[in-house]
PDB file of C-alpha atoms and ligand atoms in Angstrom:
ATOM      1  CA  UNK A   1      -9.036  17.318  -4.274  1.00 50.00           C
ATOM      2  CA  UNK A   2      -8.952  18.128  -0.830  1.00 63.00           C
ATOM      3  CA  UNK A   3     -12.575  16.106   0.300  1.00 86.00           C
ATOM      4  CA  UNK A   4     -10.016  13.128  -0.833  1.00 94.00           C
ATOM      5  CA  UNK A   5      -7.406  14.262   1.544  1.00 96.00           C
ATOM      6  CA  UNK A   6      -7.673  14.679   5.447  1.00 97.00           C
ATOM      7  CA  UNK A   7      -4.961  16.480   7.264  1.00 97.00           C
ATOM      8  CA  UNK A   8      -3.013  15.862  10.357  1.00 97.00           C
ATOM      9  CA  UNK A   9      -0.872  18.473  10.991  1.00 96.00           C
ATOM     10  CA  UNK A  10       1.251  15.931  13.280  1.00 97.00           C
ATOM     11  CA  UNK A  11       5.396  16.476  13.468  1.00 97.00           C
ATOM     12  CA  UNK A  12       6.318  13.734  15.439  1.00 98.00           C
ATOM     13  CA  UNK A  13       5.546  10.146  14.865  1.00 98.00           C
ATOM     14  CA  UNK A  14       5.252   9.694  18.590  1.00 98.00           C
ATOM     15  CA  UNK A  15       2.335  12.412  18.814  1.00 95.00           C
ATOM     16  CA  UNK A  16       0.417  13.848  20.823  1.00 97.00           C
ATOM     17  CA  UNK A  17      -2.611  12.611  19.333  1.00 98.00           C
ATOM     18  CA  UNK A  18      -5.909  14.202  20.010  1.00 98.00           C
ATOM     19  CA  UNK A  19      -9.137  12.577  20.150  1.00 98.00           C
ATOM     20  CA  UNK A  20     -10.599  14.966  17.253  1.00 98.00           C
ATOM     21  CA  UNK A  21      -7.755  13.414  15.139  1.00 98.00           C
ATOM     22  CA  UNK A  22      -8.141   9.896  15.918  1.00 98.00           C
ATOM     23  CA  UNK A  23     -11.771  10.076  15.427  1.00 98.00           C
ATOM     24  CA  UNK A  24     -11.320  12.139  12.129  1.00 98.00           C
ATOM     25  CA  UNK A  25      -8.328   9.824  10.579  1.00 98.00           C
ATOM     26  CA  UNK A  26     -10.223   6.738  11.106  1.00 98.00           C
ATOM     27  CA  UNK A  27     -13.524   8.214   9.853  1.00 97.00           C
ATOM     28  CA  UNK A  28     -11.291   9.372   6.675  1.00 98.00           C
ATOM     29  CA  UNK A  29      -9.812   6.131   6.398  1.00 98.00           C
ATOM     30  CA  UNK A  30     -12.721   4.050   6.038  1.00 98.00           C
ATOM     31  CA  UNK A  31     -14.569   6.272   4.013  1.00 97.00           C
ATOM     32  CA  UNK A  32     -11.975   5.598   1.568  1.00 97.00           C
ATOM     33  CA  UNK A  33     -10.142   8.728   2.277  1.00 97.00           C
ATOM     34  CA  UNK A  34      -6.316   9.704   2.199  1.00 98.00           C
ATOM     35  CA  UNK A  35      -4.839  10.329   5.419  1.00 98.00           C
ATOM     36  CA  UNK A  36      -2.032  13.283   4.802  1.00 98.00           C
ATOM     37  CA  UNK A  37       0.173  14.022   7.360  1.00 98.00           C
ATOM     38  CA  UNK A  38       2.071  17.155   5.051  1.00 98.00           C
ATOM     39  CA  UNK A  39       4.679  18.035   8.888  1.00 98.00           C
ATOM     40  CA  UNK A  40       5.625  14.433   8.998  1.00 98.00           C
ATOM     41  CA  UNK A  41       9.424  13.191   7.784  1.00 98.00           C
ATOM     42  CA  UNK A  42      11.465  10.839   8.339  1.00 98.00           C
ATOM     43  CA  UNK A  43      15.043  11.382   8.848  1.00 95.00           C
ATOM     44  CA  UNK A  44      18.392   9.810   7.544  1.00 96.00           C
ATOM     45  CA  UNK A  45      21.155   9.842   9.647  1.00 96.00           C
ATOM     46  CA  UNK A  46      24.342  11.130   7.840  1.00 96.00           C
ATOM     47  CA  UNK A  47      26.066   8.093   7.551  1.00 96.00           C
ATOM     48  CA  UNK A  48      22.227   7.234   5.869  1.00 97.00           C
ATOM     49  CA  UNK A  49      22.486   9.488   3.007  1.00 96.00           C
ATOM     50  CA  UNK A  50      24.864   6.959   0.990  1.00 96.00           C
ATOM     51  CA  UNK A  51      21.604   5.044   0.505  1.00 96.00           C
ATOM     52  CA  UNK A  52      19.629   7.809  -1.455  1.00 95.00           C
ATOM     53  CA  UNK A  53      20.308   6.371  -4.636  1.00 92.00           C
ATOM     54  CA  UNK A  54      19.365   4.180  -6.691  1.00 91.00           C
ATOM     55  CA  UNK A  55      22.298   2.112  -7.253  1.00 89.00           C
ATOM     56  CA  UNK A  56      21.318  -0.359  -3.873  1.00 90.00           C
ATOM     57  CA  UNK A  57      18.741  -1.720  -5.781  1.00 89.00           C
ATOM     58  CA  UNK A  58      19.791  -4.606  -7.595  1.00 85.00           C
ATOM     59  CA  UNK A  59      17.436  -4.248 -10.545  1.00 75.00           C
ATOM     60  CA  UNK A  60      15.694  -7.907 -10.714  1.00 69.00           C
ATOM     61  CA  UNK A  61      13.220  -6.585  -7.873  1.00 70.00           C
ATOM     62  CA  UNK A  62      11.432  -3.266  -8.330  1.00 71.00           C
ATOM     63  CA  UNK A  63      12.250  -2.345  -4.032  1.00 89.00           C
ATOM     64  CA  UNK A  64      14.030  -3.248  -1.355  1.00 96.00           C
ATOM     65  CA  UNK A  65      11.978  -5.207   0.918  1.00 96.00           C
ATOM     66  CA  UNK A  66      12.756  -5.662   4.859  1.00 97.00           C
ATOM     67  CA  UNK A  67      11.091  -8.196   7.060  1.00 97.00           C
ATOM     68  CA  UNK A  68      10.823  -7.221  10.882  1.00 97.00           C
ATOM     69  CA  UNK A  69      10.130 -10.510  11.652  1.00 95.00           C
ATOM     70  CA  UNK A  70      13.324 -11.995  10.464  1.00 95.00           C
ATOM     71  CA  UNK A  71      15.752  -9.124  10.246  1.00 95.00           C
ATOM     72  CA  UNK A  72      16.467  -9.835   6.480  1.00 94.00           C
ATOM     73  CA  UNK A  73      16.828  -7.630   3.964  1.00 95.00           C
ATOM     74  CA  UNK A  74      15.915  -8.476   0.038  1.00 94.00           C
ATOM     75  CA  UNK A  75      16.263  -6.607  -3.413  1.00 94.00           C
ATOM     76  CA  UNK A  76      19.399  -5.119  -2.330  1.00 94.00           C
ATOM     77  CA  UNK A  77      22.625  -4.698  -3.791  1.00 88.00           C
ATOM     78  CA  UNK A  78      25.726  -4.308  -1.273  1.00 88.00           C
ATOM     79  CA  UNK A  79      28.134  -5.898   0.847  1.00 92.00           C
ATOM     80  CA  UNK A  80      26.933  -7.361   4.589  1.00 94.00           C
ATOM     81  CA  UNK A  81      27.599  -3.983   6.307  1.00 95.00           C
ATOM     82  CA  UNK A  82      25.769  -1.918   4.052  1.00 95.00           C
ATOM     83  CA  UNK A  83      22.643  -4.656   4.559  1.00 95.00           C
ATOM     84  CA  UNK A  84      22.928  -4.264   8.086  1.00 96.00           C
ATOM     85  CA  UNK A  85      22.985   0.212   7.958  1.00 97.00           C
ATOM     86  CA  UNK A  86      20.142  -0.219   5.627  1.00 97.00           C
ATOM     87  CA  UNK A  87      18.280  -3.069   7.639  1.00 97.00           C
ATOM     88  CA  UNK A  88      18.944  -0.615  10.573  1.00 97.00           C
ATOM     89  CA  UNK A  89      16.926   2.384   8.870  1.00 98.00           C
ATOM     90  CA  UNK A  90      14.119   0.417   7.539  1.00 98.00           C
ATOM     91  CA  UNK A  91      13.955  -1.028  10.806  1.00 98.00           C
ATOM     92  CA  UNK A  92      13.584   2.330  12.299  1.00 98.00           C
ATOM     93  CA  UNK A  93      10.443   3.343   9.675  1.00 98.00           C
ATOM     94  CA  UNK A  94       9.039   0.232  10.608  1.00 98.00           C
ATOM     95  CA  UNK A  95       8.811   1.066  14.538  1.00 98.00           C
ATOM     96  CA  UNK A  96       8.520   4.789  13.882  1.00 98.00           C
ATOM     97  CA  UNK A  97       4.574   3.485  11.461  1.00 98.00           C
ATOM     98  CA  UNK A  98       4.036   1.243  14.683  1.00 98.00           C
ATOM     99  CA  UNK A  99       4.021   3.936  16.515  1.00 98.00           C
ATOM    100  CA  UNK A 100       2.099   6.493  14.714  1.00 98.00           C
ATOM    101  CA  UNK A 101      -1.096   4.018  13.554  1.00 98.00           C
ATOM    102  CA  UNK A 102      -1.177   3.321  17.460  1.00 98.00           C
ATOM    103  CA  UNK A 103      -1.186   6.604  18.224  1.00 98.00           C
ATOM    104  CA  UNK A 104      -3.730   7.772  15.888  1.00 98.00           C
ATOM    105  CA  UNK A 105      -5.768   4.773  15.391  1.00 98.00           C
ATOM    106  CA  UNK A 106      -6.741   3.490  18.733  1.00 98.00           C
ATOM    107  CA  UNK A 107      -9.535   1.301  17.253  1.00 97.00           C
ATOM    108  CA  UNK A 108      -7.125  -0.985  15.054  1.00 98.00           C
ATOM    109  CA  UNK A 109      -4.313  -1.252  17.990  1.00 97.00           C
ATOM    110  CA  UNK A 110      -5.129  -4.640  18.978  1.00 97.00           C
ATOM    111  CA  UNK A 111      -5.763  -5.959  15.604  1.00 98.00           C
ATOM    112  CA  UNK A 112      -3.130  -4.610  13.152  1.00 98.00           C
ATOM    113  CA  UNK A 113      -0.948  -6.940  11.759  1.00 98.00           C
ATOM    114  CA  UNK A 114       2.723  -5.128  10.866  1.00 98.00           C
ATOM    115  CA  UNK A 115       3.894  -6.830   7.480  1.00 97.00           C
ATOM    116  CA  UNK A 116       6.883  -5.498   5.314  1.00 97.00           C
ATOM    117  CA  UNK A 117       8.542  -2.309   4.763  1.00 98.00           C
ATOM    118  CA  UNK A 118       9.751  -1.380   1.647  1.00 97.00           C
ATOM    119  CA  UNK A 119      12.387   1.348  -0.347  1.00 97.00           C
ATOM    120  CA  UNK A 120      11.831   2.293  -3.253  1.00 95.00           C
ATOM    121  CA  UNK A 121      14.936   4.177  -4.586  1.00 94.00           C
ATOM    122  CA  UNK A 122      13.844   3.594  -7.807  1.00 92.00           C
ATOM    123  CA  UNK A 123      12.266   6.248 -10.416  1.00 92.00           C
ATOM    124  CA  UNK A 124       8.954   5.073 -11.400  1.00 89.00           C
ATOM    125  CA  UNK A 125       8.523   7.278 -14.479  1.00 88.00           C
ATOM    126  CA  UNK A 126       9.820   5.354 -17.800  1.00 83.00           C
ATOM    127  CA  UNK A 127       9.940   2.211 -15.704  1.00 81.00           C
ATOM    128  CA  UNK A 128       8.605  -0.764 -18.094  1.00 78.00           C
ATOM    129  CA  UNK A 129       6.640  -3.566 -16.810  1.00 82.00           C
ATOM    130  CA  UNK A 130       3.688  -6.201 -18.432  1.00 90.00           C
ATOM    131  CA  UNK A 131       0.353  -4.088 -17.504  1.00 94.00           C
ATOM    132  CA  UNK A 132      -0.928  -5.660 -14.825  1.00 93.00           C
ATOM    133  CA  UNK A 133       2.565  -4.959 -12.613  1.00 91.00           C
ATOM    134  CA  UNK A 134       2.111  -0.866 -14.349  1.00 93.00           C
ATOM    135  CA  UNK A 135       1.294   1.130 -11.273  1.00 93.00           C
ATOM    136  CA  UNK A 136       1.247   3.815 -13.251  1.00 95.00           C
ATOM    137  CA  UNK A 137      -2.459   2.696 -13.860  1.00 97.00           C
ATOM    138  CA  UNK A 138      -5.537   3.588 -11.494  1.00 98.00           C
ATOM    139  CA  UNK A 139      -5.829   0.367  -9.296  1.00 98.00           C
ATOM    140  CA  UNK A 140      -6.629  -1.135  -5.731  1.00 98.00           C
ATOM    141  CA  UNK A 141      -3.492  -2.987  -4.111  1.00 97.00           C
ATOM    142  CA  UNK A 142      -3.919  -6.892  -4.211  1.00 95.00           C
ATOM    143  CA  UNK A 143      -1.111  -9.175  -3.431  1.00 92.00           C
ATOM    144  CA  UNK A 144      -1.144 -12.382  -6.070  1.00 90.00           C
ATOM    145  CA  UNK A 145       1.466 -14.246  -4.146  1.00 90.00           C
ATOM    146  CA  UNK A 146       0.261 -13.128  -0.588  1.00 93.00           C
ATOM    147  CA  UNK A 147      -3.719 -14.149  -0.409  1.00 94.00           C
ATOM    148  CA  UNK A 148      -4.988 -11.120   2.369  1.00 94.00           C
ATOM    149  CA  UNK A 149      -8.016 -13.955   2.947  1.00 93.00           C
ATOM    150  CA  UNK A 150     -10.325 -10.444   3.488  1.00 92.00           C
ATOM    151  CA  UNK A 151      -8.194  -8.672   5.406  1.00 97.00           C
ATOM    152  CA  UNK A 152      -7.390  -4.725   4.667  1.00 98.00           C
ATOM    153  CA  UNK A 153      -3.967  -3.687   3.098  1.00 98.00           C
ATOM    154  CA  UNK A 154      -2.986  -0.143   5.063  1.00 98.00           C
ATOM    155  CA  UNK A 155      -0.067   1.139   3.610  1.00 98.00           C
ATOM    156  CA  UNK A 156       2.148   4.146   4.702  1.00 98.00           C
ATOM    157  CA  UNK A 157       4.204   6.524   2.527  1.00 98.00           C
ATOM    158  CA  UNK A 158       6.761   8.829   3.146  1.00 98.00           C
ATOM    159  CA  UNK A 159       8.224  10.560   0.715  1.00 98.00           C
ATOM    160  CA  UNK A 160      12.373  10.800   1.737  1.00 98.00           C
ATOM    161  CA  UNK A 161      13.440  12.643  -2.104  1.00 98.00           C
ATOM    162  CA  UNK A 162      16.232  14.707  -1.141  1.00 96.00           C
ATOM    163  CA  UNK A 163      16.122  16.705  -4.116  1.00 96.00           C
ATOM    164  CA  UNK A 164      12.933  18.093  -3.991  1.00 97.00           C
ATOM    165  CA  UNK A 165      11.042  15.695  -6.560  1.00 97.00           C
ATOM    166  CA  UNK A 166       7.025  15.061  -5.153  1.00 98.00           C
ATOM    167  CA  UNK A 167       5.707  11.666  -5.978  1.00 98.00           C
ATOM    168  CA  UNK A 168       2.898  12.234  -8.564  1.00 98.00           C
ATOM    169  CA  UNK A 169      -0.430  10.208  -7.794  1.00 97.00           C
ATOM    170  CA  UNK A 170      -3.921   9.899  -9.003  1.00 97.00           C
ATOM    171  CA  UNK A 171      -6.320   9.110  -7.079  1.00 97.00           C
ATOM    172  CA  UNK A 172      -9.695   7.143  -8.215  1.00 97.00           C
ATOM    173  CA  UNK A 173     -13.309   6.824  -8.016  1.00 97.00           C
ATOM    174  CA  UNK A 174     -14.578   5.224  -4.750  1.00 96.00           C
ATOM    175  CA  UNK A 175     -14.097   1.626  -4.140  1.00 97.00           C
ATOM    176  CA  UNK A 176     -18.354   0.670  -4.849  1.00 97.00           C
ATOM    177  CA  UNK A 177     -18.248   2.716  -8.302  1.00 97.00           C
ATOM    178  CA  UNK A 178     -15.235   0.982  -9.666  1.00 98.00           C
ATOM    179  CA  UNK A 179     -16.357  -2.824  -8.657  1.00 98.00           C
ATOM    180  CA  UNK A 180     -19.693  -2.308 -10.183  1.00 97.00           C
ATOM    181  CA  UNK A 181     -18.551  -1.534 -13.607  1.00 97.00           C
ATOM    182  CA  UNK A 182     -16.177  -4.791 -13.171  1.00 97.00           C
ATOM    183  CA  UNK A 183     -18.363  -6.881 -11.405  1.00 96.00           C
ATOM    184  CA  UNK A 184     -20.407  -8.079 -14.362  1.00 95.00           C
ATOM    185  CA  UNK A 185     -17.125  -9.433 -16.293  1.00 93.00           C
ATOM    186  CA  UNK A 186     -15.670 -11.313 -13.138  1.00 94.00           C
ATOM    187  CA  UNK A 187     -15.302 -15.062 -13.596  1.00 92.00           C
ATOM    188  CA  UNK A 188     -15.340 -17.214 -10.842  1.00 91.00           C
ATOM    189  CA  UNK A 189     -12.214 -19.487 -10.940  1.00 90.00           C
ATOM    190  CA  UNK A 190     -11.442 -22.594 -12.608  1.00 89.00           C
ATOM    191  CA  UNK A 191     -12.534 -26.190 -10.114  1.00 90.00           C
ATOM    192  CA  UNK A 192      -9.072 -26.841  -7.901  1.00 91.00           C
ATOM    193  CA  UNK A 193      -6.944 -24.127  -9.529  1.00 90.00           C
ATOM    194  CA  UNK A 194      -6.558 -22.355  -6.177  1.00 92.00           C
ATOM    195  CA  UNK A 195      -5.290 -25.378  -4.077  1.00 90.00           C
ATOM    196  CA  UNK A 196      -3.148 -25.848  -7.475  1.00 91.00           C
ATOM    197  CA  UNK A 197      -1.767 -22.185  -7.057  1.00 91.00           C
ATOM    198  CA  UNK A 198      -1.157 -23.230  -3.715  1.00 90.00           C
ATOM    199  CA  UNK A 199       0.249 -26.816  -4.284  1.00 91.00           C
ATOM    200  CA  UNK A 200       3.046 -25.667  -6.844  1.00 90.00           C
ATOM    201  CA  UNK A 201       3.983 -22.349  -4.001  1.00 91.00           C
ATOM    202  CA  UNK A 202       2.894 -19.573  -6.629  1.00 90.00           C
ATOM    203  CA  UNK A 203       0.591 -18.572  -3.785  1.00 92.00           C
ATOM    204  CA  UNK A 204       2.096 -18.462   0.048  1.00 91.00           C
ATOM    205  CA  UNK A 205      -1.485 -19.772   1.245  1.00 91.00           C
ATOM    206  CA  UNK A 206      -4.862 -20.515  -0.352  1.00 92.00           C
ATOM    207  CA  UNK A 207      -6.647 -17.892  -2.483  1.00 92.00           C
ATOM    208  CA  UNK A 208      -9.745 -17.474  -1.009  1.00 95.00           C
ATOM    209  CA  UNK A 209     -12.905 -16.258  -3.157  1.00 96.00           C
ATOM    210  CA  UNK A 210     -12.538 -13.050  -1.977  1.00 97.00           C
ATOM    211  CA  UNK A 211      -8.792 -12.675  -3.279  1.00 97.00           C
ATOM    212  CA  UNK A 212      -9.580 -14.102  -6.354  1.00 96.00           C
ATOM    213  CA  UNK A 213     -12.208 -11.828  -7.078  1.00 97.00           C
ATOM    214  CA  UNK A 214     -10.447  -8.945  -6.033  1.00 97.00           C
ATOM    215  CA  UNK A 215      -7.184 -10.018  -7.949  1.00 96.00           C
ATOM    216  CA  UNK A 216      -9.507 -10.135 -11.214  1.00 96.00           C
ATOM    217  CA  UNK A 217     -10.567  -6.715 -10.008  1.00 97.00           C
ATOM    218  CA  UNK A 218      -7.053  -5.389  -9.734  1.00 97.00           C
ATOM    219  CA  UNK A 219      -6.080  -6.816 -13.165  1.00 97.00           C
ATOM    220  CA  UNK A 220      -9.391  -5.940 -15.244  1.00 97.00           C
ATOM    221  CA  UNK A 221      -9.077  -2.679 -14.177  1.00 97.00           C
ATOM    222  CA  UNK A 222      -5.430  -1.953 -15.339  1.00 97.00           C
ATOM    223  CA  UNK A 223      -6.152  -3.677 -17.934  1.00 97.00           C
ATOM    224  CA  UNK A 224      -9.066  -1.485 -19.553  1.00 98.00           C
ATOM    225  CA  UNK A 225      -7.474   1.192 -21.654  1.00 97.00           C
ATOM    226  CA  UNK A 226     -10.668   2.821 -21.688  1.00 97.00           C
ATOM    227  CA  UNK A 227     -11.361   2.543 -18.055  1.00 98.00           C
ATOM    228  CA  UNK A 228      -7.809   4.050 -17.550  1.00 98.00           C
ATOM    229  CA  UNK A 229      -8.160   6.804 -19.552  1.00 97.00           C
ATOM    230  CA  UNK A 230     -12.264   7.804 -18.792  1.00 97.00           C
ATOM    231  CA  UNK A 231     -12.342   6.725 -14.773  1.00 97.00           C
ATOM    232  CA  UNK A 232     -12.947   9.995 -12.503  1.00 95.00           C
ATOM    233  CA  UNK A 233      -9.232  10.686 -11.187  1.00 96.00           C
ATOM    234  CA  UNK A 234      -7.820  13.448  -9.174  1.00 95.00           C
ATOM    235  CA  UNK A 235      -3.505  14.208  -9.581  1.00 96.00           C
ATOM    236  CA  UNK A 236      -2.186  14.847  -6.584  1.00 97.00           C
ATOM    237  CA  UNK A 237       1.953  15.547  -5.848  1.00 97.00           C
ATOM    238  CA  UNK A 238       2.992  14.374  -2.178  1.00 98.00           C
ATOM    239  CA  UNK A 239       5.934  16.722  -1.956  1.00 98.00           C
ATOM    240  CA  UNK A 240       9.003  15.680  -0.357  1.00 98.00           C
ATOM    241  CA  UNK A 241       9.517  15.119   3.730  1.00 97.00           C
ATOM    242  CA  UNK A 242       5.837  14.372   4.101  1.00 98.00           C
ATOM    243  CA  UNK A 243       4.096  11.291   4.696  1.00 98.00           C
ATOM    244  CA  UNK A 244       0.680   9.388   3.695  1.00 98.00           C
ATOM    245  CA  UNK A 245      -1.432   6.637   4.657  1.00 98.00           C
ATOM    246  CA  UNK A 246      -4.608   4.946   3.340  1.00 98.00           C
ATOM    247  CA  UNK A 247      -6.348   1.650   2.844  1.00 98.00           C
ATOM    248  CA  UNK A 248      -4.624   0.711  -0.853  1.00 98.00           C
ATOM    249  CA  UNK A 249      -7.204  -2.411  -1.269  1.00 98.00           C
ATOM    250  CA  UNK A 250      -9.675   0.033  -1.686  1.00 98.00           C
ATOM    251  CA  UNK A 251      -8.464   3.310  -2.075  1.00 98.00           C
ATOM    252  CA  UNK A 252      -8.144   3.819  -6.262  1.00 98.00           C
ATOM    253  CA  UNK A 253      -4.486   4.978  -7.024  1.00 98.00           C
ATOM    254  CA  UNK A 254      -1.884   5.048  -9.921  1.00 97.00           C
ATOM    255  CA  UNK A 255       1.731   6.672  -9.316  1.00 96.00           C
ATOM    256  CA  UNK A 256       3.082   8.763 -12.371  1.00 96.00           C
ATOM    257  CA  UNK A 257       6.306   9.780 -11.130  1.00 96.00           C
ATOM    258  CA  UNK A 258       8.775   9.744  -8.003  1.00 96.00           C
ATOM    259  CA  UNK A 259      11.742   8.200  -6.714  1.00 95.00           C
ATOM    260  CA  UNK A 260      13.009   7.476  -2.753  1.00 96.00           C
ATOM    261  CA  UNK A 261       9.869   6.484  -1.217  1.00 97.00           C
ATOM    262  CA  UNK A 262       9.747   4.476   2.130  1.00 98.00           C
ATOM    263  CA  UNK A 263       6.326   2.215   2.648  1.00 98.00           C
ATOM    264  CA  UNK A 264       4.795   0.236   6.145  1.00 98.00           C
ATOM    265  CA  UNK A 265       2.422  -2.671   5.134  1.00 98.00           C
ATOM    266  CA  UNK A 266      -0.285  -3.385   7.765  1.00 98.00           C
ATOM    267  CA  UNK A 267      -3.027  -5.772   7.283  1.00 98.00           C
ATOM    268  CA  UNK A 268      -6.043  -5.464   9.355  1.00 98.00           C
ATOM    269  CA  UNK A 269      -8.828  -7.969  10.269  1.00 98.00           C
ATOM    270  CA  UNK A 270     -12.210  -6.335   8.769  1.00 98.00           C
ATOM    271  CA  UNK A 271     -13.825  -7.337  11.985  1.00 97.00           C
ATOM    272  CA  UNK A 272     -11.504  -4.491  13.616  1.00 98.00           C
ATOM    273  CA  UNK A 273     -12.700  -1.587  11.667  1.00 98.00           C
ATOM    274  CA  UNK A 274     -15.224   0.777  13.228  1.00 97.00           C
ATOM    275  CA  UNK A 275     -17.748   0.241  10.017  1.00 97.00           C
ATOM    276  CA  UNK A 276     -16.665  -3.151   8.417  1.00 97.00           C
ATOM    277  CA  UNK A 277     -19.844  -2.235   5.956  1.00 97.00           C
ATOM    278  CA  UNK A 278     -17.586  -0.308   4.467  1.00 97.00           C
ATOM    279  CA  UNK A 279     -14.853  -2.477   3.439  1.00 98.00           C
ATOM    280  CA  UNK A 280     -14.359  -4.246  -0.225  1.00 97.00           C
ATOM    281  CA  UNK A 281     -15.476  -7.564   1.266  1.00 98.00           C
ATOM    282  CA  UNK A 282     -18.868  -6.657   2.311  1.00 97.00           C
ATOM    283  CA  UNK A 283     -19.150  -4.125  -0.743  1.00 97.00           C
ATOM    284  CA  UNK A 284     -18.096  -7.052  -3.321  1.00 97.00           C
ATOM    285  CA  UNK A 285     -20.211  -9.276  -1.491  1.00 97.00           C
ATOM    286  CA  UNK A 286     -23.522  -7.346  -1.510  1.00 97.00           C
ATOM    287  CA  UNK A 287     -22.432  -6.354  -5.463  1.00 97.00           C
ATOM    288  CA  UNK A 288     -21.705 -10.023  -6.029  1.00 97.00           C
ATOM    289  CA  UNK A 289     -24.737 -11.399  -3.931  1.00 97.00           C
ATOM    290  CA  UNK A 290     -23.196 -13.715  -2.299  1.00 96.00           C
ATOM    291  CA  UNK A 291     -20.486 -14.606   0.345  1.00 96.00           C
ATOM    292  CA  UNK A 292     -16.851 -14.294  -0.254  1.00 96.00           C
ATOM    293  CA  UNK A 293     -15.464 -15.598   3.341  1.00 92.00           C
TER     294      UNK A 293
HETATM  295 FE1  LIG B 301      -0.418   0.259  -5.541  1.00 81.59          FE
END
């Protein structure tokens, strides 16, 4: 398991960084690697610890979403105060990622693009939803609603369960391996049903080709009982008060069990990677033979 995983044995999310570990991380990162940071928590104030359970969430969502760029707070169940202590924490996660991808990935500085954070107070195990929403089955992240237009989806976990519960992943064959057994059966998508999608707001922008394809991707693969069950996967528990970050549009994952998780979205232009070879664009487009951009 461990060639999956690379270490940083970091404590604060402010650093020091060292060069080895910048250059290591981002190698590990784009070789569609886990970066595990097993020293690194996140702390609740005590007036926080009112929010670890689950009864914030209100139910119809599966987290509670916050959006740095507006302040608001979604998902959640709770008068205005309560929004605001919780808007407050997430809001402190947010900066806190900020600070650490800087830190440790100097390359993507410039570039990254800080999206929403999420809690997840919410045990995943026995949770029932349609097949393509079960994350409890191997796939790459892909946003229907939110076309990435070929950008990369970085994610990062930390695992805040204060009674001692890990969260209980797999992880997946590399990216190439997995699109090449799906490749064959991807169909490309029916004349004027993406600026439909777009038309009637089920998608925030245009689909582009290459989140179509990777959408089909996404739900083919959850979708193959056979797939699910053969695939190469490695189980790995992220124990509690540690934290994890990898690209999730590429990086082959299903979650089993866990509950209290907080999660950073970044998106990051492929152009600002050190080896954009490497990313599922130019993989699905040398698979597919063709441009997707
Ligand atoms: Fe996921």
């Amino acid at each position: 398991m461990t060639d999956r995983l690379y270490t940083v044995d970091l404590t604060q999310w402010n650093g020091p960084f060292t060069p080895a570990q910048q250059d290591g991380a981002t190698a590990a990162m784009e070789s569609g690697n886990v970066v595990y940071l097993p020293k690194l928590d996140f702390q609740f104030n005590p007036e926080e610890q009112k929010f670890l359970t689950p009864v914030w969430s209100n139910g119809a969502a599966k987290n509670i979403s916050y959006d740095h760029r507006n302040g608001r707070i979604q998902g959640m169940e709770g008068d205005q105060t309560a929004q605001h202590e919780l808007a407050a924490l997430l809001k402190r996660y947010s900066e806190s990622t900020l600070t650490l991808m800087q830190g440790l990935f100097p390359q993507y500085k410039a570039a990254l693009l800080r999206m929403r954070t999420s809690y997840r107070p919410v045990e995943i195990k026995g949770r029932v939803s349609k097949v393509t929403k079960d994350d409890t089955r191997l796939h790459p992240d892909q946003f229907p609603a939110r076309p990435v237009g070929g950008k990369r989806i970085i994610r990062i976990f930390c695992n805040v369960n204060p009674e001692g519960k890990g969260r209980d992943w797999r992880i997946g064959e590399p990216f190439a391996d997995f699109a090449g057994k799906f490749v064959p059966r991807l169909k490309a998508p029916f004349p004027g049903s993406r600026d439909l999608m777009y038309m009637l707001r089920i998608t925030r922008t245009p689909r582009t080709m290459y989140d179509h394809y990777m959408l089909q991707l996404h739900d083919q693969g959850k979708m193959d009982d056979r797939y699910q069950h053969s695939a190469p996967q490695i189980p790995f528990v992220f124990p509690p008060h540690c934290t994890w970050t990898c690209f999730t549009d590429e990086v082959l994952h299903a979650v089993d069990a866990g509950q209290y998780l907080l999660e950073q979205t970044y998106l990051l232009p492929v152009e600002a990677m050190k080896n954009p070879e490497k990313s599922p664009l130019r993989v699905l487009e040398k698979l597919m033979g063709k441009k997707l951009m």
